[in-house]
PDB file of C-alpha atoms in Angstrom:
ATOM      1  CA  MET H  30       0.001   0.005  -0.003  1.00 53.00           C
ATOM      2  CA  LEU H  31       1.343   3.419  -0.937  1.00 56.00           C
ATOM      3  CA  ARG H  32       1.928   6.415   1.266  1.00 54.00           C
ATOM      4  CA  LEU H  33       1.443   9.993   0.159  1.00 56.00           C
ATOM      5  CA  SER H  34       4.210  12.329  -0.924  1.00 54.00           C
ATOM      6  CA  ALA H  35       5.947  14.487   1.661  1.00 42.00           C
ATOM      7  CA  CYS H  36       6.650  17.209  -0.916  1.00 43.00           C
ATOM      8  CA  CYS H  37       3.569  19.276  -0.161  1.00 41.00           C
ATOM      9  CA  VAL H  38       1.724  20.142   3.029  1.00 34.00           C
ATOM     10  CA  PHE H  39       1.151  16.415   3.353  1.00 34.00           C
ATOM     11  CA  VAL H  40       4.788  17.008   3.241  1.00 29.00           C
ATOM     12  CA  LEU H  41      -0.270  13.676  -4.983  1.00 35.00           C
ATOM     13  CA  GLY H  42      -7.024  19.492 -54.238  1.00 36.00           C
ATOM     14  CA  PHE H  43      -5.026  17.921 -50.897  1.00 34.00           C
ATOM     15  CA  LEU H  44      -7.052  14.731 -50.453  1.00 36.00           C
ATOM     16  CA  ALA H  45      -4.508  12.358 -52.044  1.00 37.00           C
ATOM     17  CA  SER H  46      -1.579  13.751 -50.115  1.00 40.00           C
ATOM     18  CA  ALA H  47      -3.640  13.681 -46.917  1.00 40.00           C
ATOM     19  CA  VAL H  48      -4.294   9.941 -47.383  1.00 38.00           C
ATOM     20  CA  ALA H  49      -0.617   9.328 -48.036  1.00 40.00           C
ATOM     21  CA  VAL H  50       0.349  11.182 -44.831  1.00 39.00           C
ATOM     22  CA  ALA H  51      -2.264   9.292 -42.803  1.00 38.00           C
ATOM     23  CA  GLN H  52      -0.850   5.924 -43.840  1.00 42.00           C
ATOM     24  CA  ASP H  53       2.377   6.725 -41.983  1.00 50.00           C
ATOM     25  CA  SER H  54       1.085   8.670 -39.002  1.00 53.00           C
ATOM     26  CA  GLY H  55       2.511   6.524 -36.201  1.00 62.00           C
ATOM     27  CA  ASN H  56       5.972   8.036 -35.958  1.00 85.00           C
ATOM     28  CA  VAL H  57       7.793  11.163 -34.906  1.00 90.00           C
ATOM     29  CA  ALA H  58       7.986  12.545 -38.456  1.00 90.00           C
ATOM     30  CA  SER H  59       4.197  12.561 -38.723  1.00 91.00           C
ATOM     31  CA  LEU H  60       4.006  14.366 -35.379  1.00 94.00           C
ATOM     32  CA  ALA H  61       6.375  17.014 -36.720  1.00 94.00           C
ATOM     33  CA  ASN H  62       4.190  17.287 -39.808  1.00 93.00           C
ATOM     34  CA  PHE H  63       1.040  17.685 -37.699  1.00 95.00           C
ATOM     35  CA  LEU H  64       2.622  20.458 -35.596  1.00 95.00           C
ATOM     36  CA  ASP H  65       4.032  22.331 -38.587  1.00 94.00           C
ATOM     37  CA  LYS H  66       1.879  25.394 -39.248  1.00 93.00           C
ATOM     38  CA  SER H  67       2.593  25.140 -42.994  1.00 94.00           C
ATOM     39  CA  THR H  68       1.032  21.648 -43.265  1.00 95.00           C
ATOM     40  CA  PRO H  69      -2.358  21.850 -45.026  1.00 95.00           C
ATOM     41  CA  ALA H  70      -5.324  21.425 -42.732  1.00 94.00           C
ATOM     42  CA  GLN H  71      -6.548  18.402 -44.689  1.00 95.00           C
ATOM     43  CA  ASN H  72      -3.241  16.610 -44.047  1.00 95.00           C
ATOM     44  CA  ARG H  73      -3.317  17.451 -40.356  1.00 95.00           C
ATOM     45  CA  LEU H  74      -6.920  16.278 -40.051  1.00 96.00           C
ATOM     46  CA  ALA H  75      -6.038  12.992 -41.762  1.00 96.00           C
ATOM     47  CA  ILE H  76      -3.192  12.390 -39.298  1.00 96.00           C
ATOM     48  CA  PHE H  77      -5.417  13.217 -36.314  1.00 96.00           C
ATOM     49  CA  ASP H  78      -8.160  10.905 -37.598  1.00 96.00           C
ATOM     50  CA  VAL H  79      -5.696   8.023 -37.812  1.00 96.00           C
ATOM     51  CA  TRP H  80      -4.438   8.751 -34.290  1.00 96.00           C
ATOM     52  CA  THR H  81      -8.014   8.742 -33.038  1.00 97.00           C
ATOM     53  CA  LYS H  82      -8.827   5.423 -34.698  1.00 97.00           C
ATOM     54  CA  THR H  83      -5.604   3.921 -33.376  1.00 96.00           C
ATOM     55  CA  ALA H  84      -6.367   5.259 -29.896  1.00 97.00           C
ATOM     56  CA  LEU H  85      -9.850   3.714 -29.934  1.00 97.00           C
ATOM     57  CA  ALA H  86      -8.234   0.438 -30.971  1.00 97.00           C
ATOM     58  CA  GLY H  87      -6.201   0.486 -27.752  1.00 96.00           C
ATOM     59  CA  ASP H  88      -2.858   2.083 -28.581  1.00 96.00           C
ATOM     60  CA  ALA H  89      -1.692   4.004 -25.494  1.00 97.00           C
ATOM     61  CA  ASP H  90       0.653   6.326 -27.436  1.00 96.00           C
ATOM     62  CA  ALA H  91      -2.160   7.404 -29.755  1.00 96.00           C
ATOM     63  CA  GLN H  92      -4.393   7.865 -26.697  1.00 98.00           C
ATOM     64  CA  TYR H  93      -1.750  10.121 -25.202  1.00 98.00           C
ATOM     65  CA  LEU H  94      -1.458  12.202 -28.353  1.00 97.00           C
ATOM     66  CA  VAL H  95      -5.207  12.585 -28.908  1.00 98.00           C
ATOM     67  CA  GLY H  96      -5.781  13.439 -25.247  1.00 98.00           C
ATOM     68  CA  THR H  97      -2.946  15.942 -25.354  1.00 97.00           C
ATOM     69  CA  ILE H  98      -4.401  17.760 -28.360  1.00 97.00           C
ATOM     70  CA  TYR H  99      -7.844  17.919 -26.730  1.00 97.00           C
ATOM     71  CA  ARG H 100      -6.369  19.164 -23.397  1.00 97.00           C
ATOM     72  CA  ARG H 101      -4.308  21.963 -24.889  1.00 95.00           C
ATOM     73  CA  GLY H 102      -6.560  22.719 -27.840  1.00 93.00           C
ATOM     74  CA  ASP H 103      -5.183  22.804 -31.338  1.00 92.00           C
ATOM     75  CA  ALA H 104      -2.952  25.854 -31.507  1.00 88.00           C
ATOM     76  CA  ILE H 105      -2.873  25.974 -35.345  1.00 90.00           C
ATOM     77  CA  GLU H 106      -5.464  27.749 -37.461  1.00 89.00           C
ATOM     78  CA  PRO H 107      -7.748  26.341 -38.727  1.00 89.00           C
ATOM     79  CA  HIS H 108      -8.195  24.063 -35.717  1.00 91.00           C
ATOM     80  CA  VAL H 109      -8.275  20.309 -36.101  1.00 94.00           C
ATOM     81  CA  ALA H 110      -9.672  19.943 -32.581  1.00 94.00           C
ATOM     82  CA  GLU H 111     -10.894  22.563 -30.097  1.00 94.00           C
ATOM     83  CA  ARG H 112     -10.078  22.246 -26.450  1.00 95.00           C
ATOM     84  CA  ASP H 113     -12.396  19.614 -24.958  1.00 97.00           C
ATOM     85  CA  ALA H 114     -11.953  18.609 -21.283  1.00 97.00           C
ATOM     86  CA  THR H 115     -14.273  15.616 -21.591  1.00 98.00           C
ATOM     87  CA  GLN H 116     -12.427  14.115 -24.546  1.00 98.00           C
ATOM     88  CA  ALA H 117      -9.054  14.964 -23.003  1.00 98.00           C
ATOM     89  CA  ARG H 118     -10.037  13.136 -19.817  1.00 98.00           C
ATOM     90  CA  ARG H 119     -11.286  10.127 -21.806  1.00 98.00           C
ATOM     91  CA  TYR H 120      -8.036   9.608 -23.713  1.00 98.00           C
ATOM     92  CA  LEU H 121      -5.463  10.777 -21.175  1.00 98.00           C
ATOM     93  CA  SER H 122      -6.889   8.728 -18.294  1.00 98.00           C
ATOM     94  CA  THR H 123      -6.772   5.607 -20.489  1.00 98.00           C
ATOM     95  CA  ALA H 124      -3.210   6.348 -21.581  1.00 98.00           C
ATOM     96  CA  ALA H 125      -2.239   6.894 -17.940  1.00 98.00           C
ATOM     97  CA  ALA H 126      -3.753   3.543 -16.939  1.00 98.00           C
ATOM     98  CA  HIS H 127      -1.538   1.903 -19.582  1.00 97.00           C
ATOM     99  CA  GLY H 128       1.728   3.393 -18.434  1.00 97.00           C
ATOM    100  CA  ARG H 129       2.060   6.836 -20.006  1.00 98.00           C
ATOM    101  CA  LEU H 130       3.210   8.580 -16.854  1.00 97.00           C
ATOM    102  CA  LEU H 131       3.122  12.156 -18.171  1.00 98.00           C
ATOM    103  CA  ALA H 132      -0.559  11.569 -18.923  1.00 98.00           C
ATOM    104  CA  MET H 133      -1.036  11.299 -15.146  1.00 98.00           C
ATOM    105  CA  ALA H 134       0.445  14.777 -14.686  1.00 98.00           C
ATOM    106  CA  LYS H 135      -1.779  16.108 -17.457  1.00 98.00           C
ATOM    107  CA  MET H 136      -4.806  14.546 -15.780  1.00 98.00           C
ATOM    108  CA  ALA H 137      -3.849  16.308 -12.545  1.00 98.00           C
ATOM    109  CA  GLU H 138      -3.644  19.623 -14.393  1.00 98.00           C
ATOM    110  CA  LEU H 139      -6.930  18.985 -16.205  1.00 98.00           C
ATOM    111  CA  GLU H 140      -8.802  18.181 -12.984  1.00 98.00           C
ATOM    112  CA  LEU H 141      -7.278  21.202 -11.254  1.00 98.00           C
ATOM    113  CA  THR H 142      -8.358  23.448 -14.129  1.00 97.00           C
ATOM    114  CA  GLU H 143     -11.863  22.000 -13.840  1.00 97.00           C
ATOM    115  CA  ASP H 144     -11.751  22.699 -10.072  1.00 98.00           C
ATOM    116  CA  HIS H 145     -11.667  19.070  -9.004  1.00 98.00           C
ATOM    117  CA  PRO H 146      -8.733  19.285  -6.573  1.00 98.00           C
ATOM    118  CA  LEU H 147      -9.387  15.902  -4.904  1.00 98.00           C
ATOM    119  CA  GLU H 148      -9.156  14.082  -8.241  1.00 98.00           C
ATOM    120  CA  ALA H 149      -6.204  16.276  -9.180  1.00 98.00           C
ATOM    121  CA  MET H 150      -4.292  15.250  -6.065  1.00 98.00           C
ATOM    122  CA  ILE H 151      -4.963  11.546  -6.678  1.00 98.00           C
ATOM    123  CA  TRP H 152      -3.505  11.877 -10.179  1.00 98.00           C
ATOM    124  CA  ALA H 153      -0.581  13.943  -8.907  1.00 98.00           C
ATOM    125  CA  GLN H 154       0.233  11.352  -6.295  1.00 97.00           C
ATOM    126  CA  ALA H 155      -0.058   8.531  -8.853  1.00 97.00           C
ATOM    127  CA  TYR H 156       2.381  10.371 -11.100  1.00 97.00           C
ATOM    128  CA  GLY H 157       4.793  10.814  -8.211  1.00 96.00           C
ATOM    129  CA  ALA H 158       4.432   7.195  -7.138  1.00 95.00           C
ATOM    130  CA  TYR H 159       5.327   5.774 -10.567  1.00 96.00           C
ATOM    131  CA  ARG H 160       8.195   8.235 -10.924  1.00 94.00           C
ATOM    132  CA  GLY H 161       9.570   6.924  -7.638  1.00 92.00           C
ATOM    133  CA  TRP H 162       8.977  10.095  -5.595  1.00 91.00           C
ATOM    134  CA  VAL H 163       6.012   8.851  -3.495  1.00 82.00           C
ATOM    135  CA  GLY H 164       5.734   5.696  -1.392  1.00 69.00           C
ATOM    136  CA  SER H 165       7.784   3.643   1.012  1.00 53.00           C
ATOM    137  CA  GLY H 166      11.046   4.600  -0.727  1.00 51.00           C
ATOM    138  CA  ALA H 167      10.352   8.334  -0.828  1.00 45.00           C
ATOM    139  CA  ARG H 168      12.664  10.548   1.234  1.00 47.00           C
ATOM    140  CA  GLU H 169      14.130  14.011   1.382  1.00 48.00           C
ATOM    141  CA  TYR H 170      16.573  14.683  -1.467  1.00 42.00           C
ATOM    142  CA  GLY H 171      19.561  17.002  -1.705  1.00 44.00           C
ATOM    143  CA  ASP H 172      19.686  19.755  -4.291  1.00 45.00           C
ATOM    144  CA  HIS H 173      21.737  17.709  -6.759  1.00 40.00           C
ATOM    145  CA  ASN H 174      20.413  14.198  -6.305  1.00 52.00           C
ATOM    146  CA  ASP H 175      19.571  12.629  -9.672  1.00 52.00           C
ATOM    147  CA  HIS H 176      16.486  10.925  -8.200  1.00 66.00           C
ATOM    148  CA  GLN H 177      14.961  13.983  -6.605  1.00 79.00           C
ATOM    149  CA  PRO H 178      11.448  15.138  -7.556  1.00 89.00           C
ATOM    150  CA  THR H 179      11.527  17.684 -10.327  1.00 92.00           C
ATOM    151  CA  LEU H 180      10.660  21.315  -9.744  1.00 92.00           C
ATOM    152  CA  TYR H 181       7.441  20.940 -11.733  1.00 95.00           C
ATOM    153  CA  PHE H 182       6.224  18.071  -9.519  1.00 96.00           C
ATOM    154  CA  GLU H 183       6.908  19.959  -6.325  1.00 95.00           C
ATOM    155  CA  ASP H 184       5.022  22.967  -7.708  1.00 96.00           C
ATOM    156  CA  LEU H 185       2.114  20.765  -8.834  1.00 97.00           C
ATOM    157  CA  LEU H 186       1.715  19.377  -5.319  1.00 97.00           C
ATOM    158  CA  ARG H 187       1.800  22.866  -3.803  1.00 97.00           C
ATOM    159  CA  ARG H 188      -0.878  24.193  -6.194  1.00 97.00           C
ATOM    160  CA  VAL H 189      -3.190  21.207  -5.767  1.00 98.00           C
ATOM    161  CA  SER H 190      -2.760  21.094  -2.001  1.00 97.00           C
ATOM    162  CA  LYS H 191      -3.576  24.795  -1.740  1.00 97.00           C
ATOM    163  CA  ARG H 192      -6.784  24.376  -3.734  1.00 97.00           C
ATOM    164  CA  LEU H 193      -7.792  21.331  -1.670  1.00 97.00           C
ATOM    165  CA  VAL H 194      -7.626  23.402   1.496  1.00 97.00           C
ATOM    166  CA  GLN H 195      -9.452  26.313  -0.137  1.00 97.00           C
ATOM    167  CA  ARG H 196     -12.228  24.043  -1.400  1.00 96.00           C
ATOM    168  CA  PHE H 197     -12.660  21.663   1.533  1.00 96.00           C
ATOM    169  CA  GLY H 198     -10.944  23.321   4.488  1.00 96.00           C
ATOM    170  CA  GLU H 199      -8.570  20.372   4.777  1.00 94.00           C
ATOM    171  CA  GLU H 200      -6.286  18.229   2.629  1.00 92.00           C
ATOM    172  CA  LYS H 201      -8.507  15.141   2.456  1.00 95.00           C
ATOM    173  CA  THR H 202      -5.534  12.884   3.163  1.00 95.00           C
ATOM    174  CA  GLN H 203      -7.499   9.667   3.671  1.00 96.00           C
ATOM    175  CA  GLU H 204      -9.667  10.208   0.604  1.00 97.00           C
ATOM    176  CA  VAL H 205      -6.582  10.894  -1.556  1.00 97.00           C
ATOM    177  CA  LEU H 206      -4.833   7.808  -0.214  1.00 96.00           C
ATOM    178  CA  ALA H 207      -7.901   5.678  -0.843  1.00 97.00           C
ATOM    179  CA  GLY H 208      -8.195   6.964  -4.427  1.00 98.00           C
ATOM    180  CA  LEU H 209      -4.492   6.374  -5.072  1.00 97.00           C
ATOM    181  CA  ASN H 210      -4.574   2.839  -3.784  1.00 96.00           C
ATOM    182  CA  GLN H 211      -7.753   2.152  -5.770  1.00 97.00           C
ATOM    183  CA  PHE H 212      -5.991   3.247  -8.958  1.00 97.00           C
ATOM    184  CA  VAL H 213      -2.965   1.115  -8.171  1.00 97.00           C
ATOM    185  CA  ALA H 214      -5.116  -1.940  -7.380  1.00 97.00           C
ATOM    186  CA  ALA H 215      -6.988  -1.601 -10.682  1.00 98.00           C
ATOM    187  CA  HIS H 216      -4.164  -0.633 -13.032  1.00 98.00           C
ATOM    188  CA  ASP H 217      -0.718  -1.350 -11.618  1.00 97.00           C
ATOM    189  CA  GLY H 218      -0.048  -4.349 -13.890  1.00 97.00           C
ATOM    190  CA  ASP H 219      -0.989  -2.432 -17.032  1.00 97.00           C
ATOM    191  CA  VAL H 220       0.928   0.673 -15.940  1.00 97.00           C
ATOM    192  CA  ARG H 221       4.124  -1.258 -15.276  1.00 97.00           C
ATOM    193  CA  ALA H 222       3.804  -3.354 -18.413  1.00 96.00           C
ATOM    194  CA  GLY H 223       3.667  -0.298 -20.664  1.00 95.00           C
ATOM    195  CA  MET H 224       5.437   2.266 -18.546  1.00 95.00           C
ATOM    196  CA  ALA H 225       7.000   5.203 -20.382  1.00 94.00           C
ATOM    197  CA  ARG H 226       8.309   7.948 -18.125  1.00 90.00           C
ATOM    198  CA  GLU H 227       7.759  10.674 -20.691  1.00 88.00           C
ATOM    199  CA  GLY H 228       4.768  11.093 -22.955  1.00 90.00           C
ATOM    200  CA  LEU H 229       5.415   8.627 -25.770  1.00 92.00           C
ATOM    201  CA  SER H 230       7.078   5.255 -25.659  1.00 90.00           C
ATOM    202  CA  PRO H 231      10.306   4.542 -27.565  1.00 83.00           C
ATOM    203  CA  GLN H 232       8.365   1.989 -29.620  1.00 81.00           C
ATOM    204  CA  TRP H 233       6.125   4.722 -31.055  1.00 83.00           C
ATOM    205  CA  ALA H 234       8.999   7.078 -31.799  1.00 76.00           C
ATOM    206  CA  HIS H 235      10.910   4.456 -33.747  1.00 77.00           C
ATOM    207  CA  GLY H 236      13.791   5.678 -35.858  1.00 73.00           C
ATOM    208  CA  GLN H 237      14.195   9.009 -34.104  1.00 84.00           C
ATOM    209  CA  ALA H 238      17.640  10.558 -34.290  1.00 86.00           C
ATOM    210  CA  ARG H 239      20.009  10.072 -31.367  1.00 87.00           C
ATOM    211  CA  PHE H 240      21.067  13.418 -29.985  1.00 88.00           C
ATOM    212  CA  GLU H 241      23.029  15.030 -27.166  1.00 86.00           C
ATOM    213  CA  ASN H 242      23.954  18.414 -25.767  1.00 82.00           C
ATOM    214  CA  ALA H 243      26.211  20.468 -27.981  1.00 78.00           C
ATOM    215  CA  LYS H 244      29.831  20.426 -26.785  1.00 72.00           C
ATOM    216  CA  ASP H 245      29.633  24.187 -26.348  1.00 72.00           C
ATOM    217  CA  PHE H 246      26.310  23.991 -24.487  1.00 73.00           C
ATOM    218  CA  ARG H 247      25.663  27.556 -23.322  1.00 72.00           C
ATOM    219  CA  ARG H 248      24.412  28.760 -19.955  1.00 67.00           C
ATOM    220  CA  VAL H 249      20.756  29.514 -20.640  1.00 71.00           C
ATOM    221  CA  GLY H 250      18.642  31.456 -18.192  1.00 68.00           C
ATOM    222  CA  VAL H 251      15.431  29.412 -17.695  1.00 70.00           C
ATOM    223  CA  PHE H 252      12.557  31.403 -16.265  1.00 70.00           C
ATOM    224  CA  LEU H 253       9.958  28.622 -16.369  1.00 75.00           C
ATOM    225  CA  HIS H 254      11.492  26.182 -13.938  1.00 83.00           C
ATOM    226  CA  ASP H 255       8.096  24.800 -12.873  1.00 91.00           C
ATOM    227  CA  THR H 256       7.000  23.854 -16.405  1.00 94.00           C
ATOM    228  CA  ILE H 257       7.384  20.619 -18.396  1.00 95.00           C
ATOM    229  CA  SER H 258       7.613  21.149 -22.135  1.00 95.00           C
ATOM    230  CA  GLU H 259       7.549  18.563 -24.956  1.00 96.00           C
ATOM    231  CA  TRP H 260       9.285  19.202 -28.279  1.00 95.00           C
ATOM    232  CA  VAL H 261       9.692  17.637 -31.682  1.00 95.00           C
ATOM    233  CA  LEU H 262      13.171  18.543 -32.950  1.00 94.00           C
ATOM    234  CA  GLY H 263      14.124  18.522 -36.621  1.00 94.00           C
ATOM    235  CA  PHE H 264      17.851  18.283 -37.472  1.00 94.00           C
ATOM    236  CA  SER H 265      19.703  19.792 -40.401  1.00 94.00           C
ATOM    237  CA  ALA H 266      22.427  17.982 -42.364  1.00 94.00           C
ATOM    238  CA  ASP H 267      25.181  19.372 -40.114  1.00 94.00           C
ATOM    239  CA  GLY H 268      23.456  17.949 -37.038  1.00 94.00           C
ATOM    240  CA  SER H 269      22.159  21.200 -35.538  1.00 93.00           C
ATOM    241  CA  VAL H 270      18.505  21.761 -34.669  1.00 95.00           C
ATOM    242  CA  ALA H 271      16.735  23.238 -37.697  1.00 95.00           C
ATOM    243  CA  SER H 272      13.212  23.305 -36.210  1.00 94.00           C
ATOM    244  CA  ALA H 273      11.648  22.908 -32.794  1.00 95.00           C
ATOM    245  CA  GLU H 274       7.878  22.378 -32.675  1.00 95.00           C
ATOM    246  CA  VAL H 275       6.027  22.348 -29.338  1.00 95.00           C
ATOM    247  CA  LEU H 276       3.744  19.384 -28.694  1.00 96.00           C
ATOM    248  CA  ASP H 277       2.596  20.494 -25.263  1.00 97.00           C
ATOM    249  CA  ALA H 278       3.584  22.090 -21.967  1.00 97.00           C
ATOM    250  CA  ILE H 279       2.155  21.787 -18.477  1.00 97.00           C
ATOM    251  CA  PRO H 280       0.712  23.495 -16.608  1.00 96.00           C
ATOM    252  CA  GLU H 281       0.242  25.984 -19.481  1.00 93.00           C
ATOM    253  CA  PHE H 282       0.865  25.273 -23.184  1.00 92.00           C
ATOM    254  CA  LYS H 283       1.623  28.947 -23.807  1.00 89.00           C
ATOM    255  CA  ASN H 284       4.670  28.773 -21.511  1.00 90.00           C
ATOM    256  CA  ALA H 285       6.590  26.232 -23.621  1.00 90.00           C
ATOM    257  CA  ASN H 286       8.706  28.776 -25.456  1.00 88.00           C
ATOM    258  CA  GLY H 287      10.488  29.552 -22.207  1.00 88.00           C
ATOM    259  CA  HIS H 288      12.533  26.384 -22.919  1.00 90.00           C
ATOM    260  CA  HIS H 289      13.286  27.224 -26.549  1.00 91.00           C
ATOM    261  CA  GLY H 290      16.829  28.328 -25.772  1.00 88.00           C
ATOM    262  CA  ILE H 291      17.585  24.902 -24.283  1.00 88.00           C
ATOM    263  CA  VAL H 292      16.223  22.665 -27.017  1.00 90.00           C
ATOM    264  CA  MET H 293      17.870  24.596 -29.830  1.00 91.00           C
ATOM    265  CA  GLN H 294      21.294  23.565 -28.511  1.00 90.00           C
ATOM    266  CA  TYR H 295      20.980  19.816 -29.004  1.00 91.00           C
ATOM    267  CA  ARG H 296      22.912  18.136 -31.801  1.00 91.00           C
ATOM    268  CA  THR H 297      22.974  14.856 -33.697  1.00 92.00           C
ATOM    269  CA  GLY H 298      25.516  13.510 -36.167  1.00 91.00           C
ATOM    270  CA  ALA H 299      26.036  14.989 -39.636  1.00 93.00           C
ATOM    271  CA  SER H 300      24.383  13.378 -42.617  1.00 91.00           C
ATOM    272  CA  ARG H 301      24.289  13.658 -46.404  1.00 89.00           C
ATOM    273  CA  ARG H 302      22.390  16.722 -47.569  1.00 85.00           C
ATOM    274  CA  ASP H 303      20.054  14.529 -49.576  1.00 85.00           C
ATOM    275  CA  ALA H 304      19.299  12.234 -46.628  1.00 83.00           C
ATOM    276  CA  PRO H 305      15.732  12.081 -45.227  1.00 84.00           C
ATOM    277  CA  GLU H 306      14.803  14.599 -42.548  1.00 87.00           C
ATOM    278  CA  ARG H 307      15.646  13.464 -39.029  1.00 91.00           C
ATOM    279  CA  TYR H 308      13.493  14.088 -35.975  1.00 93.00           C
ATOM    280  CA  ALA H 309      13.601  13.399 -32.265  1.00 92.00           C
ATOM    281  CA  LEU H 310      11.412  13.952 -29.198  1.00 93.00           C
ATOM    282  CA  LYS H 311      12.660  15.868 -26.145  1.00 92.00           C
ATOM    283  CA  THR H 312      10.945  16.540 -22.837  1.00 93.00           C
ATOM    284  CA  ILE H 313      12.309  19.303 -20.576  1.00 91.00           C
ATOM    285  CA  ASP H 314      11.554  18.699 -16.888  1.00 92.00           C
ATOM    286  CA  LEU H 315      14.021  20.551 -14.685  1.00 88.00           C
ATOM    287  CA  LYS H 316      15.501  19.402 -11.395  1.00 86.00           C
ATOM    288  CA  LYS H 317      17.058  21.682  -8.792  1.00 80.00           C
ATOM    289  CA  ALA H 318      20.467  20.893 -10.264  1.00 74.00           C
ATOM    290  CA  ASP H 319      19.260  22.191 -13.661  1.00 74.00           C
ATOM    291  CA  TRP H 320      18.070  25.561 -12.374  1.00 67.00           C
ATOM    292  CA  PRO H 321      18.704  28.221 -13.597  1.00 63.00           C
ATOM    293  CA  LEU H 322      21.144  26.998 -16.249  1.00 62.00           C
ATOM    294  CA  GLY H 323      19.198  24.282 -17.986  1.00 62.00           C
ATOM    295  CA  PRO H 324      19.974  20.548 -18.054  1.00 62.00           C
ATOM    296  CA  THR H 325      23.595  19.488 -18.284  1.00 57.00           C
ATOM    297  CA  VAL H 326      23.079  15.927 -19.439  1.00 53.00           C
ATOM    298  CA  THR H 327      20.727  14.295 -21.955  1.00 50.00           C
ATOM    299  CA  ARG H 328      18.469  11.530 -20.778  1.00 43.00           C
TER     300      ARG H 328
END
């Protein structure tokens, strides 16, 4: 049976091309294409339709993507999907129950936005538990411990705990613990079988370019230390980042660009100029050791 975290006051004419794009929509290149503002709306809609069908067929990565788009709202005009909390909850909760851990954090943010702080704390605690920050092994961490909770997680717990007290006059510790243990009892096997710490599993992002920090990685002032951002990086022939498209950011999608200076510094190996475009996924989730200079190692 799990215990609660000690980090808060508990101290939880395009039709043909659209069809062609849709046939290969289960990889990181298609995600880059979807996020590219220059991609025709018909192509983007075809990709999203395939993701939705794949999600309904049980694919947790597609569930994560569809839920993410519904939670943030489609930021590109014309919209493929408007923000829809009901649909976001449907897909993200299912992805979370099948091991997409960042979907748990997004569920916490969604429930907090909808003013359901009890449900938000249960999801926050579940996220912390499967990241290894909540439970029998949880403890106080030093500023530079690699296994410490990230700054975003600590901030999430503070925000949810504050709203719990405002709403109910107390933190509802027993109710949160009961909800957390109920989730674990129902889904632990599926979560662990498909567990991906970040949003999408390596199996979905097959063929993505291997990348690392540039050797001359600069000291970048990061103002959004309590934000997680997700990026699709496109690399040029010389290995530098040619494009950086934002998939999502929590708690607020609009804050993602605060991490732009970090992601633009990654590099991969050089390639022929006529080689296919290369893409990779990167999630920025800062620890105390990363602040305020940005991460110093690539996970």
